[in-house]
Amino acid sequence: MPSITRSKSSRGPDAHREPRSVPAPDGGQPIAPDDPALEERIHALGTEFLELARRHRSGILSAAFWSEKLIDWAMKDEAFKVQLFRFVDTFPTLKTPEQVHDHLVDYMSQPGVTPPPGLGLGLKAGRLLKGAMSRTVTRQITSMGERFIAGVDAASAVDQLEKLWSRGIGFSVDLLGEACVSEAEARVYQGKYLDLIRSLPEAVGRWPANERLESDHLGPVPRTNVSIKISSLFARTDPIDFEGSIAGLMDALGPILEAARDSNVFINFDMELFEHKDLTLELFMRCCEAVEFPAGLAMQAYLRSGDDDVRRIIDWARKSGRQVTVRLVKGAYWDYETIHAEEQGWPVPVWSRKAETDACFERMSARCIESTPRGPGDGGVKLALGSHNVRSIAYGLALLEKEDLPSNAIEVQMLHGMADQLKAAAVEMGLRTREYVPVGEMIPGMAYLVRRLLENTSNESWLRAGFHENVAPETLLACPHRTYSTPDPGVERIERGPERHQLTEAVEGVGENRPFSNEPAREFSQKEIRERFARAIASAKVPEVKANATEDDAEQALAAAQAALPRWRALPVRERSAVLVKAAAIMRRRRDELSGIMIREAGKVWREADGDVCEAIDFCEYYARQAVALFEYQRLGRFIGELDQVIYQPRGVAVVISPWNFPLAILCGMTTAAIVTGNPTLIKPAGPALGIGRVFFDIMREAGCPADVIQFMAGPGRTVGAKLVRDHRTALIAFTGSMEVGLDIVAAAGQVPRGQHHLKKVISEMGGKNAIIVDASADLDEAVLGVRQSAFGYQGQKCSACARAVVVESAYETFLERLCESTRTLKIGDPLDPAVDFGPVIDNNAYRSINEYIEIGKSEARLALAMDLPHESRLAAGRDYIAPHIFAEVPAEARIGNEEIFGPVLSVLKVKTFDEALEVANGTAFALTGGVYSRKPANLEKARAEFRVGNLYLNRPITGALVGRQPFGGFALSGVGTKAGGPDYLLHFVEPRSICENTMRRGFAPGI
Ligand SMILES: Cc1cc2nc3c(=O)[nH]c(=O)nc-3n(C[C@H](O)[C@H](O)[C@H](O)COP(=O)(O)OP(=O)(O)OC[C@H]3O[C@@H](n4cnc5c(N)ncnc54)[C@H](O)[C@@H]3O)c2cc1C
């Protein structure tokens, strides 16, 4: 049985000194170890490991990676690193040397970037040198890729695997590719895994036996080891539909696991994003219960939940009597998890200090080692240490000794292309060592490659410190367990977010005296959040509201509002703001129930409904703060003897006419803006959304808004709507809806009836025919999902929806094919079901009008996709459905490409160049939202300057504007240029007054 060498030198001259207390670069006070002898042993083993590894530096296992000029420069210059990695990510989509050169020059000339000397000269080269330059760069990037990726497929990597084996290193092959946008793609991945599992054992079966690699303390270990990423196997993986995702994944995995069982192939489940963590843990356990295959699972120590996660797997393994391997890693998506959590306002799931990750790694290692099965019949967890950090590995090795387990009870795993010296040292130390070997094409491999580049160049990287910067062993092996006197940066990042982002000023007396921050969406990956939501929507009731208001009712309401004006206007603005803040609090309390009402009434799916409530809360909180500043007297200049001031006053009686598609958010936004600025308001919600409209009205009343300041008018547009708009008392009309009604209101408001002594102000937000441009260098994984979401989210019934995809011809065929396949994976059904992505259209009128456009489309373009509806029993009873439709090769002048359809109909247009794409995108009467998927900085810049829409989104979907962050609204025939949720919005609800006082009396003025 192998054992870890205990050479004298490994103990070193300071072997008996007190445990080290080297402060980490990220601070913290070391905690004295519970077991000084163990700490001593960690240092001894670590020192030996390090010494052995450092001896290998100049051989074939050297750290050549860091000698690469580009990487070297990247580590010195952050701005260069960002652009280099972005270029590397784009590289596989570039087809010609000109494109390579063009993009490289573009990236390297971004502000603040200084390319390394050789590269700088090459970039300035004339046409002749362009080819040579592109070839050099292509070679460099290909060789970077080759360093981390062993081949395009398993067959091409077998030679490398065999070489590894001959050096005493085992393997785990991983198929690159982690996003699949359709079931068709998932099936391709499934086929590749099956091929791998069936063919690899034969290919490697001829190799000589290796006792160390093929057995552990309990018996044989399979020679073939495959790592899988679940995200590539089922396109509908989404924790919101936890059980559906598990079922779909188990279907996809079933044949793979059975083949693995039959061929004795070890299968390891990789761990990916935090949002899939619970799903992956559950899936793993259920798969193990369904099929007896040699099983392992990666677990991440950078997660704050790491201790609980590992306990869960250990408890299950013990209880069920299973032996599984935990490959303990720190985690590869740290940046993403931190950035994403902050964007969403969710708790950051990863530790924010590197030493905390390292400490958690040790705690998790300890739990695994304690639970290591001692005999073949014991249930428990075998540990594989997936790390290149000698301290982290040495900890596990030392604890193993302490627990009296042999060294082959543990395995050491490292990544292909990294830390070759450490692998050699591990082999020398007699450890079972395995390399994680990714294989696959460049495009799906880019995400993996960029992660490796980031990891290797990170300031926090142990490998960089150990082998590039040659930091002293004392520091490299320092104990990571610390206490901190400063606040946790990850917690602070979220908690102090409002102060850092300053989306508004902090206003004393409003919303806890803090600046505005967005209401975070529900984190549906969390079980309790999902379950609470499901319970709330199950019991939500849509109030019955009759649209039976009459013109007489309108008359009375207008009179009451007019009478309320002086009182409401005179109220201190903070009191009006307090009503909004209170309304927000009520909505927060009833949040999931409000979603339930919209799901039932308007056919929104879970996330869409939740987003609607969040936006409504945001409007209240945002305008409550904005209004206070607005109503302060502003002094202009500082002249002595002259006091110049501007103040604002409310306009008067406001009429809010709101749409059904954001039945809470838009109604709430327009109404609260009017009310907080002192205008008594009559609200007239759209017919199909009267229930939620009424609930909102009741909330405003409960929040303290007087009965004559907010009044509910449910009645026909032809009579009640027309009366409200035309009445002489109406001073302000806030409307969101169709262009026809919007233009009618603008025209009607232009009339000045008898008795009206003012001009009416109209805030009119109308439709769009929004385009997303897909450029030649677009990341198609993102573009496909972004266009799909923007076009078919809420059945395309958003004014911001994508109605046109304008695609540059080199990307056209692939994009269109993948988009159609991806759209096919959308689940159509009853939106009460969390699995459903796509619900009914709002009513029969919409149904008829959309169908008419589909017929027109058939005569104008090629119908590339008309999805089928599922069986009636799966649809919401009594509702009208239209499945997603995609038209291809749509001519620029086609009606379906120019007129607003307001339903799930997407036109795809082919163009030759990016410039032409811009021209087409700008070529309708609307200017609301627009998007660009491109990885060419110059094209993104051009879009900023020339893509003339109210809301432009680059490399992301074009719906879902957030209050305070993306003020929303368009111009041209999309609207009058007001921006809901932006700093200027409230200005439209008030009139400015300017006051000038001569403060000089008899030649004297204060302040001289
Ligand atoms: C065989 C193998 C399989 C792997 N499989 C997976 C997998 O399935 N899923 C996965 O996510 N990763 C996986 N990885 C990648 C692994 O997570 C990274 O290689 C690992 O993070 C590097 O850790 P280290 O111990 O080698 O290096 P170290 O340099 O000691 O640690 C680096 C890690 O520390 C963490 N870190 C960096 N800065 C901070 C900070 N400020 N606060 C807190 N933590 C910080 C990051 O996670 C970073 O990656 C695997 C690695 C190996 C070797």
Short mmCIF file of C-alpha atoms in Angstrom, two decimals, residues 178-190 193 229-239 241-253 256 272 276 279 283 788 825 827 835 837:
data_model
loop_
_atom_site.label_atom_id
_atom_site.label_comp_id
_atom_site.label_asym_id
_atom_site.label_seq_id
_atom_site.Cartn_x
_atom_site.Cartn_y
_atom_site.Cartn_z
CA GLU A 178 -21.73 24.00 -20.93
CA ALA A 179 -24.64 25.76 -22.45
CA CYS A 180 -27.12 24.07 -24.67
CA VAL A 181 -29.85 26.23 -26.03
CA SER A 182 -32.08 23.47 -27.35
CA GLU A 183 -33.03 19.86 -26.88
CA ALA A 184 -31.41 19.11 -30.23
CA GLU A 185 -28.07 20.33 -28.85
CA ALA A 186 -28.60 18.44 -25.61
CA ARG A 187 -29.13 15.23 -27.57
CA VAL A 188 -25.90 15.81 -29.46
CA TYR A 189 -24.05 16.13 -26.15
CA GLN A 190 -25.75 13.05 -24.81
CA TYR A 193 -20.97 11.23 -23.83
CA LYS A 229 -21.72 18.96 -16.91
CA ILE A 230 -25.44 18.64 -16.43
CA SER A 231 -26.15 22.00 -18.08
CA SER A 232 -25.22 20.50 -21.43
CA LEU A 233 -27.69 17.64 -21.18
CA PHE A 234 -31.09 19.25 -20.81
CA ALA A 235 -31.94 22.63 -22.27
CA ARG A 236 -34.79 23.26 -19.86
CA THR A 237 -32.70 22.98 -16.72
CA ASP A 238 -34.07 25.67 -14.44
CA PRO A 239 -34.40 25.45 -10.67
CA ASP A 241 -39.07 23.93 -12.15
CA PHE A 242 -37.08 21.77 -9.80
CA GLU A 243 -38.87 18.48 -10.29
CA GLY A 244 -39.26 18.96 -14.05
CA SER A 245 -35.54 19.71 -14.35
CA ILE A 246 -34.63 16.64 -12.32
CA ALA A 247 -36.92 14.47 -14.44
CA GLY A 248 -35.55 15.85 -17.72
CA LEU A 249 -31.97 15.47 -16.56
CA MET A 250 -32.55 11.95 -15.32
CA ASP A 251 -34.01 11.02 -18.70
CA ALA A 252 -30.93 12.41 -20.41
CA LEU A 253 -28.55 10.86 -17.92
CA ILE A 256 -25.23 7.52 -19.90
CA GLU A 272 -21.44 24.66 -12.08
CA HIS A 276 -27.89 24.90 -10.04
CA LEU A 279 -30.49 20.81 -8.19
CA LEU A 283 -29.95 14.96 -9.02
CA ARG A 788 -35.79 34.17 -27.67
CA THR A 825 -37.89 23.95 -26.14
CA LYS A 827 -42.98 24.98 -22.68
CA ALA A 835 -42.37 24.81 -15.70
CA ASP A 837 -42.44 29.56 -20.13
#
